[in-house]
C-alpha positions as a LaTeX table, in Angstrom:
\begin{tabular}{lrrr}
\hline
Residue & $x$ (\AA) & $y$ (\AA) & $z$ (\AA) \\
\hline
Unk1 & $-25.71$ & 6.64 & 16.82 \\
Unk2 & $-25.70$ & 6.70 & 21.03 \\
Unk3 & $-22.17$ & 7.41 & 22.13 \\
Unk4 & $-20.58$ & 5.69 & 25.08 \\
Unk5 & $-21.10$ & 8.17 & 27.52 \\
Unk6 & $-20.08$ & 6.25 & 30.66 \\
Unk7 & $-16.78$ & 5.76 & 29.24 \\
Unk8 & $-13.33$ & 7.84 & 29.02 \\
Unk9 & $-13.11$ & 9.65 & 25.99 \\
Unk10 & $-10.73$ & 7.96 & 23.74 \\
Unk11 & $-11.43$ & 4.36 & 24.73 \\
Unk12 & $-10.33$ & 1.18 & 23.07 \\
Unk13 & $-12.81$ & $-1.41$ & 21.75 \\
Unk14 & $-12.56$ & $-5.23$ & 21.28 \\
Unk15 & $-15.40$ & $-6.81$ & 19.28 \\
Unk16 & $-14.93$ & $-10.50$ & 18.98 \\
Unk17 & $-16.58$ & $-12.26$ & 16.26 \\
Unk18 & $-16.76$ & $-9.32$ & 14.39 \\
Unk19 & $-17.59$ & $-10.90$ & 11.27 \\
Unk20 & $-21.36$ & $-11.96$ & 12.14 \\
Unk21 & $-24.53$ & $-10.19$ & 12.11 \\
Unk22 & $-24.52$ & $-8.31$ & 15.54 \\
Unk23 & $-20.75$ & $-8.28$ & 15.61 \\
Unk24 & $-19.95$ & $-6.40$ & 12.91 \\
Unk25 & $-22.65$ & $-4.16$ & 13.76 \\
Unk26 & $-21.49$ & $-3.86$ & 16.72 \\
Unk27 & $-18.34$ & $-3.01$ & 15.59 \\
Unk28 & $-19.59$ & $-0.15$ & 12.88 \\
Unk29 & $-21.68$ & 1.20 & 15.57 \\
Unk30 & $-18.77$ & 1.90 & 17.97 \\
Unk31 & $-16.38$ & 3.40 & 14.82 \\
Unk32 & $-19.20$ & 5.80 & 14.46 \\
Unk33 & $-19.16$ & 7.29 & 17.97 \\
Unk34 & $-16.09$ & 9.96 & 17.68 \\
Unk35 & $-15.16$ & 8.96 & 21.39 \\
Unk36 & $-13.57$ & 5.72 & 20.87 \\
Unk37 & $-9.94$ & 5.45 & 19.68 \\
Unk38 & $-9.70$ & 2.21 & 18.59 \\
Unk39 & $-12.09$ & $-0.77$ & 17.77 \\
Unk40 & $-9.75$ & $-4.21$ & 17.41 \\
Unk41 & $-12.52$ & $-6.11$ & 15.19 \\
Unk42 & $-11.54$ & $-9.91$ & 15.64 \\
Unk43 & $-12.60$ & $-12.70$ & 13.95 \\
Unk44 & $-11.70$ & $-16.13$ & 12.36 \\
Unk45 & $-10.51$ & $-14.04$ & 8.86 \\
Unk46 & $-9.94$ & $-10.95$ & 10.54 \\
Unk47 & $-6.75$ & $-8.75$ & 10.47 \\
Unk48 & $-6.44$ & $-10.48$ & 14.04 \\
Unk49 & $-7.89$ & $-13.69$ & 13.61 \\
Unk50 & $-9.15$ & $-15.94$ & 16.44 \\
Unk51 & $-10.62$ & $-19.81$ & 16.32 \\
Unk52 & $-13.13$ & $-20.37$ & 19.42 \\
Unk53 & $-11.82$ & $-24.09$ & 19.85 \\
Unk54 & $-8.21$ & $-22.82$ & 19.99 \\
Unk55 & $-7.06$ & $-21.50$ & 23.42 \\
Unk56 & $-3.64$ & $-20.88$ & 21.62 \\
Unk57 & $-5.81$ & $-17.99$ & 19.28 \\
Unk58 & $-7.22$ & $-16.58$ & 21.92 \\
Unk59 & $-4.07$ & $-16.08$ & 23.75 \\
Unk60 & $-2.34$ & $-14.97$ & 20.65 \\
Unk61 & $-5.16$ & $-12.75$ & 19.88 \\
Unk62 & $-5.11$ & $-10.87$ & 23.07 \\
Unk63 & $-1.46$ & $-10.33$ & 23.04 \\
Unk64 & $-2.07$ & $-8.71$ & 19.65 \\
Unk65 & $-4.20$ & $-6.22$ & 21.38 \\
Unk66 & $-1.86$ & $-5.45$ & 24.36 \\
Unk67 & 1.13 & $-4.63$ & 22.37 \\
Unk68 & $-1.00$ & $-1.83$ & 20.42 \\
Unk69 & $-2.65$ & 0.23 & 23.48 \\
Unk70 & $-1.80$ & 0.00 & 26.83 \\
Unk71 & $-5.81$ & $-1.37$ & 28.06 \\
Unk72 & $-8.98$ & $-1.74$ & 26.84 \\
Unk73 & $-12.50$ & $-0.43$ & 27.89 \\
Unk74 & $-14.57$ & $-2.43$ & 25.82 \\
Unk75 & $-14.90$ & $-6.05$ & 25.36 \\
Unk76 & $-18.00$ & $-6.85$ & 23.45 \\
Unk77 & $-17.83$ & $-10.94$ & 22.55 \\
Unk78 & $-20.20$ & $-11.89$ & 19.91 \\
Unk79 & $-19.04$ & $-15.50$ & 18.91 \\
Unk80 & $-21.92$ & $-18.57$ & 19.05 \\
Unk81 & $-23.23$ & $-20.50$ & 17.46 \\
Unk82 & $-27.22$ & $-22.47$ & 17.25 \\
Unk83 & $-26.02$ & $-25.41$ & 14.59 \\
Unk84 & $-23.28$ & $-27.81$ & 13.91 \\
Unk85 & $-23.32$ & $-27.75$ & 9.94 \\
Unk86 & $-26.49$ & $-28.83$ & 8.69 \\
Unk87 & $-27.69$ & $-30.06$ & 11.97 \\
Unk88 & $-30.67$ & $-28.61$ & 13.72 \\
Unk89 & $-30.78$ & $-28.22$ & 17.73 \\
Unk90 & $-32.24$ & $-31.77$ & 19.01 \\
Unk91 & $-36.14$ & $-31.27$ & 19.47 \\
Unk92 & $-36.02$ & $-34.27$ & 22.82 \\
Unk93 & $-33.42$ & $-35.93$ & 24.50 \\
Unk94 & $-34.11$ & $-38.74$ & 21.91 \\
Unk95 & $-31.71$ & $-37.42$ & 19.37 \\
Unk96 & $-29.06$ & $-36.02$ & 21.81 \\
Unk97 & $-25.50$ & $-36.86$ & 20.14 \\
Unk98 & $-23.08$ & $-36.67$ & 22.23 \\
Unk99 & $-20.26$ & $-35.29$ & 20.28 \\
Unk100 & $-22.90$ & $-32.51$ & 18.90 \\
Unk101 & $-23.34$ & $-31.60$ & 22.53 \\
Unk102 & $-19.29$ & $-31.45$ & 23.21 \\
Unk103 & $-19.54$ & $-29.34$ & 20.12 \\
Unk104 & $-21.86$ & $-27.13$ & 21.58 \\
Unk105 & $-20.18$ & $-26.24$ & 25.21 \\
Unk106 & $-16.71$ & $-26.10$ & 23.21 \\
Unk107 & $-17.94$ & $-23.00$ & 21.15 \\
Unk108 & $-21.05$ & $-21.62$ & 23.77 \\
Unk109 & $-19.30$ & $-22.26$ & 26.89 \\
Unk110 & $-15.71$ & $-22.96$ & 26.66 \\
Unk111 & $-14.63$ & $-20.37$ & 24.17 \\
Unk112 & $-16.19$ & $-17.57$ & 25.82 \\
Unk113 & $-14.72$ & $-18.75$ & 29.18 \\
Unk114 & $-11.56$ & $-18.25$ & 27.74 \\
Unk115 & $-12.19$ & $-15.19$ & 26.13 \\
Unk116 & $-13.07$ & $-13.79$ & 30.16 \\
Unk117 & $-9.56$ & $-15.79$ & 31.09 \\
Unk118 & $-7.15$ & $-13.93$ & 28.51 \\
Unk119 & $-8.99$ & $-10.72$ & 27.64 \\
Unk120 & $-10.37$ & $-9.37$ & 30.60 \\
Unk121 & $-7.10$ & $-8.95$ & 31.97 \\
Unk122 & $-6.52$ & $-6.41$ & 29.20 \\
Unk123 & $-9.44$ & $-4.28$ & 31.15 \\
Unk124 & $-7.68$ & $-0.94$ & 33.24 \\
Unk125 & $-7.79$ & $-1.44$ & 37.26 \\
Unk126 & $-8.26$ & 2.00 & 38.09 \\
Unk127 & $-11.26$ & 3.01 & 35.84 \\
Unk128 & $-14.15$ & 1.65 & 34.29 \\
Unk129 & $-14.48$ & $-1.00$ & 31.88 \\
Unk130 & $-17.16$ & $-3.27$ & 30.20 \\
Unk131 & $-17.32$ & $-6.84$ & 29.31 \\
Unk132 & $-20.50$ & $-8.16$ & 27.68 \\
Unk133 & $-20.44$ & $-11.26$ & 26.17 \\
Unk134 & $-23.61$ & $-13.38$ & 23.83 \\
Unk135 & $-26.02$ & $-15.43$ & 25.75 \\
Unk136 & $-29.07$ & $-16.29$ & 24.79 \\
Unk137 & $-32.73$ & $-16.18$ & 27.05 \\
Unk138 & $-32.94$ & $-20.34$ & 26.42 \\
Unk139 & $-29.71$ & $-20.46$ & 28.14 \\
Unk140 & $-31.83$ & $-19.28$ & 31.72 \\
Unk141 & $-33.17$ & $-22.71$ & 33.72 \\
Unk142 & $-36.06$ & $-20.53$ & 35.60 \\
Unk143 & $-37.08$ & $-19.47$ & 32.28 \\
Unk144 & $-37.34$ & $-22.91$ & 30.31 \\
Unk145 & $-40.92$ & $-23.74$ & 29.92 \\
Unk146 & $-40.61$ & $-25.41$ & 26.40 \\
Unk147 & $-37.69$ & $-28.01$ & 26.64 \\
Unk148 & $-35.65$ & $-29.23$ & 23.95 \\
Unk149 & $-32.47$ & $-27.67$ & 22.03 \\
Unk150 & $-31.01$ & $-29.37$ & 24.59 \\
Unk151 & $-27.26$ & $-29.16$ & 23.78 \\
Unk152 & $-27.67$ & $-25.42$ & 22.54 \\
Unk153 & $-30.14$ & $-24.53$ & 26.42 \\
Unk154 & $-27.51$ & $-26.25$ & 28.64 \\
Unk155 & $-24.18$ & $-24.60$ & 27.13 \\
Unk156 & $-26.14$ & $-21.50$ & 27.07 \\
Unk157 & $-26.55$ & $-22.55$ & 30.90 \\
Unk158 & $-23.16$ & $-23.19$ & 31.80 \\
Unk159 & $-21.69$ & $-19.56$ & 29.92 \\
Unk160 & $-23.88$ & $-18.12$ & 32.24 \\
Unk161 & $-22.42$ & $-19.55$ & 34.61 \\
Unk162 & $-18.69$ & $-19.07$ & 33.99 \\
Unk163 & $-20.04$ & $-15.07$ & 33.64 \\
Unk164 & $-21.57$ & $-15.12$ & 37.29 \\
Unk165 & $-18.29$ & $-17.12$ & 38.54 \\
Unk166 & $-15.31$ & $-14.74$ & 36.67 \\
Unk167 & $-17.54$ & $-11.77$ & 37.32 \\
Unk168 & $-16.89$ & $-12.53$ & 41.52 \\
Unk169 & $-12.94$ & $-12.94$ & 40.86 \\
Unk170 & $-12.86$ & $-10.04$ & 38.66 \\
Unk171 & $-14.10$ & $-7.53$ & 40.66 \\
Unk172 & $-11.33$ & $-8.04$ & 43.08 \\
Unk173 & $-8.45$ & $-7.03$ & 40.96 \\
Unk174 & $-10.98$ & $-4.60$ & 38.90 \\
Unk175 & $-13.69$ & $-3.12$ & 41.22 \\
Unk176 & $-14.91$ & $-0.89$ & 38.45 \\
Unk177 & $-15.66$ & $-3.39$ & 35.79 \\
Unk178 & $-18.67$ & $-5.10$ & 34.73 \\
Unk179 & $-19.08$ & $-8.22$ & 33.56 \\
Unk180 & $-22.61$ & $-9.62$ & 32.05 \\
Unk181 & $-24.03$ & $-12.05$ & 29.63 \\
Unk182 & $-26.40$ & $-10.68$ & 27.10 \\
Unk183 & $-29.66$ & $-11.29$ & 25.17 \\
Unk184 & $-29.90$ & $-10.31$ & 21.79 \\
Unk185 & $-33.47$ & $-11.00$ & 20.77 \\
Unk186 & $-34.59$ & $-12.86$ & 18.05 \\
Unk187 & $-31.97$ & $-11.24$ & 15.22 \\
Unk188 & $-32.27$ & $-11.76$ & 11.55 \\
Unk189 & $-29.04$ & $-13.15$ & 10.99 \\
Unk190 & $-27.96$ & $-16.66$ & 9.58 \\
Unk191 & $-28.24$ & $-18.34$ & 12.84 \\
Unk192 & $-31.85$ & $-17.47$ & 13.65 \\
Unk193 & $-33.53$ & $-17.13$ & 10.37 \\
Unk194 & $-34.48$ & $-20.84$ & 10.30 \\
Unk195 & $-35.91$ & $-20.88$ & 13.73 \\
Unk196 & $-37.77$ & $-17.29$ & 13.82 \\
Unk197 & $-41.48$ & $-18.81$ & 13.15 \\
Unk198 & $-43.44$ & $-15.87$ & 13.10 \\
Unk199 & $-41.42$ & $-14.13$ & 15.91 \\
Unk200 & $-41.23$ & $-10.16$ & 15.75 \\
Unk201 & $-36.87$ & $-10.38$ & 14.43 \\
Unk202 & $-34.44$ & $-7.21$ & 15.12 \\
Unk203 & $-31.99$ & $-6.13$ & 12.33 \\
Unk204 & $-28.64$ & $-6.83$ & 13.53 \\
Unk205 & $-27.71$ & $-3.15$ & 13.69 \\
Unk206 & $-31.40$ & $-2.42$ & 16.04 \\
Unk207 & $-29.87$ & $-5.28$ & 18.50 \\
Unk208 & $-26.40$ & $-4.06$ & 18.56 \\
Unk209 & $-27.39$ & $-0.30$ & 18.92 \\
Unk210 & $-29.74$ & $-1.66$ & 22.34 \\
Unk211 & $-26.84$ & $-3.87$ & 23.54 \\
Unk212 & $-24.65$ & $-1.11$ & 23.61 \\
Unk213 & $-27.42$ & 0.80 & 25.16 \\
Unk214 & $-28.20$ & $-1.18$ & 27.62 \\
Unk215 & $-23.91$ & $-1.65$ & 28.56 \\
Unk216 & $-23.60$ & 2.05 & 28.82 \\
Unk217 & $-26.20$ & 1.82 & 31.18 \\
Unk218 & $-24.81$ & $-0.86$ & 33.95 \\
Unk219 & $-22.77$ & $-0.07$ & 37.19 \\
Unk220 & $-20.40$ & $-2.29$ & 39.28 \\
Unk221 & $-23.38$ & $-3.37$ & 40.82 \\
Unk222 & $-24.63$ & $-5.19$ & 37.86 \\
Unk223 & $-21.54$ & $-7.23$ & 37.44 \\
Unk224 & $-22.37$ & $-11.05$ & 36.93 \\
Unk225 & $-25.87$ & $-10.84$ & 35.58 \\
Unk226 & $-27.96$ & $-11.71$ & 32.56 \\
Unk227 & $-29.90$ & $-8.57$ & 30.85 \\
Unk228 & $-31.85$ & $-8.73$ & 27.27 \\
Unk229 & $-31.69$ & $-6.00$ & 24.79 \\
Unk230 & $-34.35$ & $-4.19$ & 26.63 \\
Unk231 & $-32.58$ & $-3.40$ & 29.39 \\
Unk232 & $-34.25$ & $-6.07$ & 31.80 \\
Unk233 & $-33.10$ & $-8.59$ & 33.90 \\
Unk234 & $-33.14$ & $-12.22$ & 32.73 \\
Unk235 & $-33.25$ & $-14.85$ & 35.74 \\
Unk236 & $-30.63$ & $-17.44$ & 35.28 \\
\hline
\end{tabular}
């Protein structure tokens, strides 16, 4: 297990959507590295629970984090999702649904906006502090050369977005932190096993272990951009 070198010893974790795949390994990898204090696993059932569509959760749940430790140094939002029940991504604009694609931008776009609005503030202004939250490479317009999963793409899109914007205002009250969307890779977990094909997949605790990599890695001057598990640089 890497330990978070380019952070304070003794920081404090959040892991959101720490019941999934790459959230909870996420979360077990940072209880295994003896510099972090605290990891506040969060999730729908969790000891802190959270609902994505509920900005009252959210708010609730962030509170419950403040009145424990005085800031955090870790954010690490792992919350998405590909389907709506039983329903596959749309394969052409032909079966766009409309309230599948409100569906989608509630839980891919709007929930981690508001995640950035009511955690981030929880981040120290006078050190260093992380904030990476789940994209996915679809989500990237210069890198769409298939089409289709329309709903899933363009929420993926406009997250990416909301990271670029809140990563300009943030660094004005917290010059030190970083804010970035993140690629996981193709992960065997529940969400991606149906639409793997023949794809090279990551175990859940291979993709956390190279997220967290690839945070530790990032300066200020990587604040507002899109980077895979591999450490490159996704265009949006």
């Amino acid at each position: 297990m890497q330990t978070f070198s380019s952070l304070r010893d003794g920081y404090n974790a959040v892991v959101i959507g720490a019941s999934g795949g790459i959230g909870s390994a996420v979360s077990h990898a940072l209880e295994a590295d003896a510099r972090c204090a605290n990891v506040f696993k969060i999730s729908r059932g969790g000891d802190i629970s959270l609902d994505i569509c509920d900005e009252a959760s959210i708010a609730t749940a962030a509170e419950a984090v403040s009145r424990q430790i005085d800031s955090v140094d870790l954010v690490f939002n792992a919350t998405g999702a590909l389907m709506l029940g039983d329903t596959p991504p749309e394969k052409t604009i032909r079966r766009l649904d409309p309230q599948i694609m409100a569906w989608h931008f509630q839980v891919n776009a709007i929930g981690p906006a508001l995640l950035i609005k009511h955690f981030a503030p929880l981040l120290a202004k006078d050190r260093r502090g992380l904030f990476g939250t789940l994209s996915a490479r679809v989500g990237s317009i210069g890198d769409n050369r298939l089409g289709g999963w329309m709903s899933y793409r363009a929420a993926k899109a406009a997250q990416n977005q909301v990271v670029r914007t809140a990563s300009i205002e943030l660094a004005r009250t917290h010059p030190q932190a970083v804010l970035v969307a993140l690629h996981p890779g193709t992960v065997a977990t529940p969400l991606s096993d149906p639409f793997a094909g023949n794809r090279e997949r990551l175990t859940p605790d291979q993709s956390a272990s190279m997220l967290l990599d690839v945070m530790n890695a990032l300066n200020p001057e990587h604040t507002g951009s899109f980077f895979a598990y591999d450490g490159t640089r996704i265009e949006w």
